[in-house]
PDB file of C-alpha atoms in Angstrom:
ATOM      1  CA  MET A 802      -5.646   2.922 -11.274  1.00  0.00           C
ATOM      2  CA  PRO A 803      -2.982   5.144 -11.765  1.00  0.00           C
ATOM      3  CA  GLY A 804      -2.717   7.752  -8.697  1.00  0.00           C
ATOM      4  CA  MET A 805      -3.734  11.064  -9.790  1.00  0.00           C
ATOM      5  CA  GLY A 806      -1.542  13.818  -8.757  1.00  0.00           C
ATOM      6  CA  PHE A 807       0.593  13.120  -5.773  1.00  0.00           C
ATOM      7  CA  ASP A 808      -1.956  10.147  -4.928  1.00  0.00           C
ATOM      8  CA  SER A 809      -1.116   6.550  -4.444  1.00  0.00           C
ATOM      9  CA  ASN A 810      -1.781   3.942  -6.923  1.00  0.00           C
ATOM     10  CA  ILE A 811      -5.026   1.932  -6.106  1.00  0.00           C
ATOM     11  CA  PHE A 812      -5.405  -1.697  -6.829  1.00  0.00           C
ATOM     12  CA  LEU A 813      -8.448  -4.070  -6.750  1.00  0.00           C
ATOM     13  CA  VAL A 814      -7.746  -7.650  -6.626  1.00  0.00           C
ATOM     14  CA  THR A 815     -10.664  -9.106  -7.856  1.00  0.00           C
ATOM     15  CA  GLY A 816     -12.564 -12.459  -6.801  1.00  0.00           C
ATOM     16  CA  GLU A 817     -15.514 -13.947  -4.783  1.00  0.00           C
ATOM     17  CA  ASN A 818     -14.122 -11.218  -1.894  1.00  0.00           C
ATOM     18  CA  PRO A 819     -12.432  -8.763  -3.805  1.00  0.00           C
ATOM     19  CA  ILE A 820     -10.131  -6.154  -1.736  1.00  0.00           C
ATOM     20  CA  ILE A 821      -8.754  -2.938  -2.167  1.00  0.00           C
ATOM     21  CA  VAL A 822      -5.190  -1.794  -1.631  1.00  0.00           C
ATOM     22  CA  ASP A 823      -4.377   1.493  -0.693  1.00  0.00           C
ATOM     23  CA  THR A 824      -7.185   4.864  -1.240  1.00  0.00           C
ATOM     24  CA  GLY A 825      -5.399   7.850  -2.510  1.00  0.00           C
ATOM     25  CA  SER A 826      -5.698  10.959  -0.461  1.00  0.00           C
ATOM     26  CA  GLY A 827      -9.257  11.324  -0.743  1.00  0.00           C
ATOM     27  CA  SER A 828      -8.992  14.512  -3.166  1.00  0.00           C
ATOM     28  CA  SER A 829     -10.373  12.600  -6.070  1.00  0.00           C
ATOM     29  CA  ILE A 830     -12.860  10.151  -4.564  1.00  0.00           C
ATOM     30  CA  SER A 831     -15.608  10.367  -6.520  1.00  0.00           C
ATOM     31  CA  HIS A 832     -12.951   9.284  -9.546  1.00  0.00           C
ATOM     32  CA  VAL A 833     -11.625   6.594  -7.557  1.00  0.00           C
ATOM     33  CA  LEU A 834     -15.283   5.122  -6.999  1.00  0.00           C
ATOM     34  CA  ARG A 835     -16.117   5.813 -10.912  1.00  0.00           C
ATOM     35  CA  GLY A 836     -13.023   3.437 -11.724  1.00  0.00           C
ATOM     36  CA  LEU A 837     -13.571   0.509  -9.288  1.00  0.00           C
ATOM     37  CA  SER A 838     -17.161   0.221 -10.451  1.00  0.00           C
ATOM     38  CA  ASP A 839     -16.041  -0.531 -13.869  1.00  0.00           C
ATOM     39  CA  PHE A 840     -14.475  -3.290 -12.492  1.00  0.00           C
ATOM     40  CA  GLU A 841     -16.385  -4.853  -9.471  1.00  0.00           C
ATOM     41  CA  SER A 842     -19.682  -4.204  -8.052  1.00  0.00           C
ATOM     42  CA  LEU A 843     -18.965  -1.911  -5.264  1.00  0.00           C
ATOM     43  CA  ASP A 844     -20.915  -3.562  -2.455  1.00  0.00           C
ATOM     44  CA  ALA A 845     -19.202  -6.619  -3.223  1.00  0.00           C
ATOM     45  CA  VAL A 846     -15.955  -4.955  -1.413  1.00  0.00           C
ATOM     46  CA  LYS A 847     -15.784  -5.450   2.344  1.00  0.00           C
ATOM     47  CA  ARG A 848     -11.863  -5.261   3.046  1.00  0.00           C
ATOM     48  CA  ILE A 849      -9.495  -2.471   2.427  1.00  0.00           C
ATOM     49  CA  LEU A 850      -5.602  -3.125   3.121  1.00  0.00           C
ATOM     50  CA  LEU A 851      -3.410  -0.266   3.648  1.00  0.00           C
ATOM     51  CA  THR A 852       0.405  -0.818   2.718  1.00  0.00           C
ATOM     52  CA  HIS A 853       1.458   2.271   5.117  1.00  0.00           C
ATOM     53  CA  GLY A 854       0.160   5.198   7.076  1.00  0.00           C
ATOM     54  CA  HIS A 855       1.111   8.253   4.406  1.00  0.00           C
ATOM     55  CA  LEU A 856      -1.967  10.288   3.612  1.00  0.00           C
ATOM     56  CA  ASP A 857      -1.428   9.894  -0.288  1.00  0.00           C
ATOM     57  CA  HIS A 858      -2.503   6.240   0.593  1.00  0.00           C
ATOM     58  CA  VAL A 859      -4.722   6.315   3.300  1.00  0.00           C
ATOM     59  CA  GLY A 860      -6.656   9.437   2.742  1.00  0.00           C
ATOM     60  CA  GLY A 861      -9.372   8.124   0.841  1.00  0.00           C
ATOM     61  CA  ALA A 862     -10.219   5.286   3.550  1.00  0.00           C
ATOM     62  CA  ALA A 863     -12.620   6.918   5.471  1.00  0.00           C
ATOM     63  CA  ALA A 864     -14.787   8.153   2.162  1.00  0.00           C
ATOM     64  CA  LEU A 865     -14.516   4.289   0.810  1.00  0.00           C
ATOM     65  CA  VAL A 866     -15.852   3.284   4.145  1.00  0.00           C
ATOM     66  CA  LYS A 867     -19.106   5.396   4.082  1.00  0.00           C
ATOM     67  CA  ARG A 868     -19.856   3.999   0.531  1.00  0.00           C
ATOM     68  CA  LEU A 869     -18.578   0.482   0.987  1.00  0.00           C
ATOM     69  CA  PHE A 870     -18.942  -0.568   5.013  1.00  0.00           C
ATOM     70  CA  ALA A 871     -15.757  -2.134   4.267  1.00  0.00           C
ATOM     71  CA  GLU A 872     -13.104  -2.957   6.982  1.00  0.00           C
ATOM     72  CA  VAL A 873     -10.028  -1.333   6.853  1.00  0.00           C
ATOM     73  CA  GLN A 874      -6.805  -2.658   8.074  1.00  0.00           C
ATOM     74  CA  ILE A 875      -3.260  -1.701   8.346  1.00  0.00           C
ATOM     75  CA  HIS A 876      -0.120  -2.604  10.412  1.00  0.00           C
ATOM     76  CA  GLU A 877      -0.062  -1.785  13.713  1.00  0.00           C
ATOM     77  CA  LEU A 878       3.188   0.447  13.595  1.00  0.00           C
ATOM     78  CA  ASP A 879       1.563   2.773  11.548  1.00  0.00           C
ATOM     79  CA  ALA A 880      -1.972   2.737  12.513  1.00  0.00           C
ATOM     80  CA  ARG A 881      -0.973   5.205  14.737  1.00  0.00           C
ATOM     81  CA  MET A 882      -0.275   7.596  12.117  1.00  0.00           C
ATOM     82  CA  ILE A 883      -4.337   7.408  11.546  1.00  0.00           C
ATOM     83  CA  ARG A 884      -5.346   7.498  15.218  1.00  0.00           C
ATOM     84  CA  ASP A 885      -3.160  10.010  16.551  1.00  0.00           C
ATOM     85  CA  SER A 886      -4.722  13.186  15.712  1.00  0.00           C
ATOM     86  CA  ASP A 887      -1.459  15.037  15.894  1.00  0.00           C
ATOM     87  CA  THR A 888      -0.153  12.958  13.380  1.00  0.00           C
ATOM     88  CA  TRP A 889      -2.884  13.039  11.341  1.00  0.00           C
ATOM     89  CA  GLU A 890      -2.980  16.813  11.470  1.00  0.00           C
ATOM     90  CA  ASP A 891       1.093  17.158  10.423  1.00  0.00           C
ATOM     91  CA  GLN A 892       0.339  14.694   7.132  1.00  0.00           C
ATOM     92  CA  LEU A 893      -2.714  17.113   6.339  1.00  0.00           C
ATOM     93  CA  ARG A 894      -0.324  19.969   6.636  1.00  0.00           C
ATOM     94  CA  MET A 895       2.388  18.444   4.630  1.00  0.00           C
ATOM     95  CA  PHE A 896      -0.046  17.634   1.731  1.00  0.00           C
ATOM     96  CA  GLY A 897      -2.218  20.408   1.636  1.00  0.00           C
ATOM     97  CA  VAL A 898      -5.514  18.424   1.690  1.00  0.00           C
ATOM     98  CA  GLU A 899      -8.851  17.442   3.926  1.00  0.00           C
ATOM     99  CA  ALA A 900      -9.273  14.237   4.845  1.00  0.00           C
ATOM    100  CA  GLU A 901     -11.212  12.153   7.647  1.00  0.00           C
ATOM    101  CA  PRO A 902      -9.273   9.697   9.716  1.00  0.00           C
ATOM    102  CA  ALA A 903     -10.413   6.218   9.362  1.00  0.00           C
ATOM    103  CA  ASP A 904     -11.211   3.460  11.817  1.00  0.00           C
ATOM    104  CA  VAL A 905      -8.601   1.048  11.228  1.00  0.00           C
ATOM    105  CA  GLY A 906      -7.980  -2.735  12.437  1.00  0.00           C
ATOM    106  CA  THR A 907      -4.579  -4.470  12.339  1.00  0.00           C
ATOM    107  CA  LEU A 908      -3.266  -6.858  10.002  1.00  0.00           C
ATOM    108  CA  ALA A 909       0.690  -8.087  10.798  1.00  0.00           C
ATOM    109  CA  GLY A 910       3.417 -10.013   8.684  1.00  0.00           C
ATOM    110  CA  GLY A 911       2.090 -13.629   7.813  1.00  0.00           C
ATOM    111  CA  ASP A 912      -0.962 -12.694   7.729  1.00  0.00           C
ATOM    112  CA  VAL A 913      -3.161 -14.091   4.472  1.00  0.00           C
ATOM    113  CA  PHE A 914      -5.893 -12.857   2.605  1.00  0.00           C
ATOM    114  CA  SER A 915      -8.101 -14.646  -0.106  1.00  0.00           C
ATOM    115  CA  THR A 916     -10.231 -12.963  -2.598  1.00  0.00           C
ATOM    116  CA  GLY A 917     -11.526 -16.344  -3.968  1.00  0.00           C
ATOM    117  CA  GLU A 918      -8.926 -15.597  -6.972  1.00  0.00           C
ATOM    118  CA  HIS A 919      -6.115 -14.705  -4.878  1.00  0.00           C
ATOM    119  CA  ASP A 920      -4.265 -15.258  -1.843  1.00  0.00           C
ATOM    120  CA  PHE A 921      -2.168 -13.054  -0.852  1.00  0.00           C
ATOM    121  CA  LYS A 922       0.286 -13.077   2.297  1.00  0.00           C
ATOM    122  CA  VAL A 923       1.191  -9.871   4.097  1.00  0.00           C
ATOM    123  CA  ILE A 924       4.795  -9.133   4.649  1.00  0.00           C
ATOM    124  CA  HIS A 925       6.104  -6.905   6.960  1.00  0.00           C
ATOM    125  CA  THR A 926       8.754  -4.762   5.005  1.00  0.00           C
ATOM    126  CA  PRO A 927       9.874  -1.536   7.075  1.00  0.00           C
ATOM    127  CA  GLY A 928      12.306   1.178   5.985  1.00  0.00           C
ATOM    128  CA  HIS A 929       9.713   3.712   4.400  1.00  0.00           C
ATOM    129  CA  THR A 930       7.811   3.684   7.252  1.00  0.00           C
ATOM    130  CA  ALA A 931       8.008   1.316  10.403  1.00  0.00           C
ATOM    131  CA  GLY A 932       4.697  -0.350   9.168  1.00  0.00           C
ATOM    132  CA  SER A 933       4.963  -0.458   5.828  1.00  0.00           C
ATOM    133  CA  VAL A 934       3.809  -3.814   4.267  1.00  0.00           C
ATOM    134  CA  SER A 935       3.943  -5.746   0.785  1.00  0.00           C
ATOM    135  CA  LEU A 936       1.464  -7.924  -0.378  1.00  0.00           C
ATOM    136  CA  PHE A 937       2.693 -11.509  -2.121  1.00  0.00           C
ATOM    137  CA  ASP A 938       0.629 -14.072  -4.155  1.00  0.00           C
ATOM    138  CA  SER A 939       2.680 -16.659  -4.747  1.00  0.00           C
ATOM    139  CA  SER A 940       0.574 -18.729  -7.325  1.00  0.00           C
ATOM    140  CA  SER A 941       0.766 -15.902  -9.832  1.00  0.00           C
ATOM    141  CA  GLY A 942       4.133 -14.195  -8.753  1.00  0.00           C
ATOM    142  CA  THR A 943       2.278 -10.896  -8.134  1.00  0.00           C
ATOM    143  CA  LEU A 944       4.050  -8.665  -5.566  1.00  0.00           C
ATOM    144  CA  ILE A 945       2.453  -5.370  -4.467  1.00  0.00           C
ATOM    145  CA  SER A 946       5.164  -3.494  -2.806  1.00  0.00           C
ATOM    146  CA  GLY A 947       3.734  -0.421  -1.509  1.00  0.00           C
ATOM    147  CA  ASP A 948       6.229   2.441  -1.598  1.00  0.00           C
ATOM    148  CA  THR A 949       8.993  -0.100  -0.417  1.00  0.00           C
ATOM    149  CA  VAL A 950      10.148  -0.455  -4.349  1.00  0.00           C
ATOM    150  CA  PHE A 951       8.969   1.000  -7.199  1.00  0.00           C
ATOM    151  CA  ALA A 952       9.653  -0.176 -11.155  1.00  0.00           C
ATOM    152  CA  GLY A 953      12.456   2.001 -10.628  1.00  0.00           C
ATOM    153  CA  GLY A 954      14.098   2.882  -7.533  1.00  0.00           C
ATOM    154  CA  VAL A 955      12.836   2.497  -3.714  1.00  0.00           C
ATOM    155  CA  GLY A 956      10.285   4.885  -1.284  1.00  0.00           C
ATOM    156  CA  ARG A 957      12.387   7.631   0.342  1.00  0.00           C
ATOM    157  CA  TRP A 958      13.427   6.733   4.024  1.00  0.00           C
ATOM    158  CA  ASP A 959      13.814  10.317   5.420  1.00  0.00           C
ATOM    159  CA  LEU A 960      10.179  10.546   6.852  1.00  0.00           C
ATOM    160  CA  PRO A 961       8.932   9.818  10.122  1.00  0.00           C
ATOM    161  CA  THR A 962       9.492   6.350  11.324  1.00  0.00           C
ATOM    162  CA  GLY A 963      11.698   5.663   8.144  1.00  0.00           C
ATOM    163  CA  ASN A 964      15.113   3.947   8.309  1.00  0.00           C
ATOM    164  CA  TYR A 965      17.790   3.324   5.370  1.00  0.00           C
ATOM    165  CA  ARG A 966      18.888  -0.134   7.202  1.00  0.00           C
ATOM    166  CA  ASP A 967      15.341  -1.482   7.733  1.00  0.00           C
ATOM    167  CA  LEU A 968      14.869  -0.661   3.775  1.00  0.00           C
ATOM    168  CA  VAL A 969      17.798  -2.402   2.788  1.00  0.00           C
ATOM    169  CA  LYS A 970      16.780  -5.454   4.699  1.00  0.00           C
ATOM    170  CA  SER A 971      13.179  -5.498   3.484  1.00  0.00           C
ATOM    171  CA  VAL A 972      14.136  -5.167  -0.208  1.00  0.00           C
ATOM    172  CA  LYS A 973      16.265  -8.131   0.302  1.00  0.00           C
ATOM    173  CA  LYS A 974      13.463 -10.184   1.685  1.00  0.00           C
ATOM    174  CA  LEU A 975      11.316  -9.297  -1.447  1.00  0.00           C
ATOM    175  CA  MET A 976      14.340 -10.689  -3.340  1.00  0.00           C
ATOM    176  CA  GLU A 977      13.633 -13.755  -1.738  1.00  0.00           C
ATOM    177  CA  LEU A 978      10.337 -14.084  -3.270  1.00  0.00           C
ATOM    178  CA  ASP A 979       9.574 -15.705  -6.988  1.00  0.00           C
ATOM    179  CA  ALA A 980       8.353 -12.455  -7.846  1.00  0.00           C
ATOM    180  CA  VAL A 981       6.984 -11.995 -11.744  1.00  0.00           C
ATOM    181  CA  ASP A 982       5.103  -8.786 -11.824  1.00  0.00           C
ATOM    182  CA  LEU A 983       5.562  -5.866  -9.593  1.00  0.00           C
ATOM    183  CA  TYR A 984       2.440  -3.519  -8.751  1.00  0.00           C
ATOM    184  CA  PRO A 985       3.980  -0.438  -7.055  1.00  0.00           C
ATOM    185  CA  GLY A 986       2.702   2.505  -4.988  1.00  0.00           C
ATOM    186  CA  HIS A 987       3.791   5.217  -7.357  1.00  0.00           C
ATOM    187  CA  GLY A 988       4.496   4.595 -10.683  1.00  0.00           C
ATOM    188  CA  PRO A 989       4.405   2.327 -13.489  1.00  0.00           C
ATOM    189  CA  CYS A 990       4.014  -1.598 -12.793  1.00  0.00           C
ATOM    190  CA  ALA A 991       6.398  -3.837 -14.008  1.00  0.00           C
ATOM    191  CA  TYR A 992       5.340  -7.162 -15.887  1.00  0.00           C
ATOM    192  CA  GLY A 993       7.510 -10.509 -16.027  1.00  0.00           C
ATOM    193  CA  ASP A 994      10.579  -8.833 -14.586  1.00  0.00           C
ATOM    194  CA  ALA A 995      10.047  -7.989 -10.896  1.00  0.00           C
ATOM    195  CA  LYS A 996      13.106  -9.453  -9.645  1.00  0.00           C
ATOM    196  CA  GLU A 997      15.487  -7.320 -12.006  1.00  0.00           C
ATOM    197  CA  ARG A 998      13.639  -4.455 -10.695  1.00  0.00           C
ATOM    198  CA  ILE A 999      13.914  -5.443  -7.299  1.00  0.00           C
ATOM    199  CA  ALA A1000      17.659  -6.038  -7.899  1.00  0.00           C
ATOM    200  CA  GLY A1001      17.808  -2.756  -9.312  1.00  0.00           C
ATOM    201  CA  ALA A1002      16.517  -1.316  -6.206  1.00  0.00           C
ATOM    202  CA  LEU A1003      18.970  -2.909  -4.484  1.00  0.00           C
ATOM    203  CA  ARG A1004      21.446  -1.022  -6.667  1.00  0.00           C
ATOM    204  CA  TYR A1005      20.025   2.147  -6.260  1.00  0.00           C
ATOM    205  CA  LEU A1006      20.108   1.829  -2.334  1.00  0.00           C
ATOM    206  CA  GLY A1007      24.255   0.816  -2.774  1.00  0.00           C
ATOM    207  CA  ASP A1008      23.757  -2.338  -1.870  1.00  0.00           C
ATOM    208  CA  ALA A1009      24.369  -4.679  -4.548  1.00  0.00           C
TER     209      ALA A1009
END
C-alpha cells in the first residue's frame, strides 16, 4: 500500500501466515485496514515487522495490534525509539501526529520469517538508523529495503543514530544479493532491476 502523505509504504506478504511490514504513522489507520482487508483476512495476520523505528513506519503499530492481536518485532537497536518515552515524544512533535507506542519484541540479522509462500531473511542494514533492517526472499529475489534504499536514492543519514559510513556499507551489502524486485519504504517499487537501483544508490552516495 503506497504511503499517504508522509506515511511509509505498507507491505502485506501473503501466505498461510501473512506478515505486515511497516505500518505508517497511524494517521490513516482506517484506510490501511480497509486496504489490507482487500487482500487478506485480517484475522490471519499475526506478525508485524518494522524496518526501523521512525514514526512514519511504526506509528500505526499500536492500532493494528488492537485490531489484529499481532506480534510486533523490530531490531533491538531501534526498539528504544518506541520504548523510550522521551524519544517517542520527540518523534510525535517532529511529525505532528498523535500515536500510541506499541509493545514490541525484537528481531536480529539472520532471522528468517516464513509465510508459507515466502521466506524472508532479516538483513541488518544500519545507516538510516542504527537498527534499520531489510528483508530478502532469495527464491524470488524480492527485497523490502525500508529507508535504506529507494528506487531512486537512499534514506537520509542525518537524523539521530543515522550514519553515512554505515549506510554505505549497508548498501554494498544489499548489492551482494541477487535482488530482482525492490520494495522501498517510500516512493515507487522497482521490478526487474533492483540491482541497478542499488548500484544507483551507491553512486548517489559517491561510492561507486
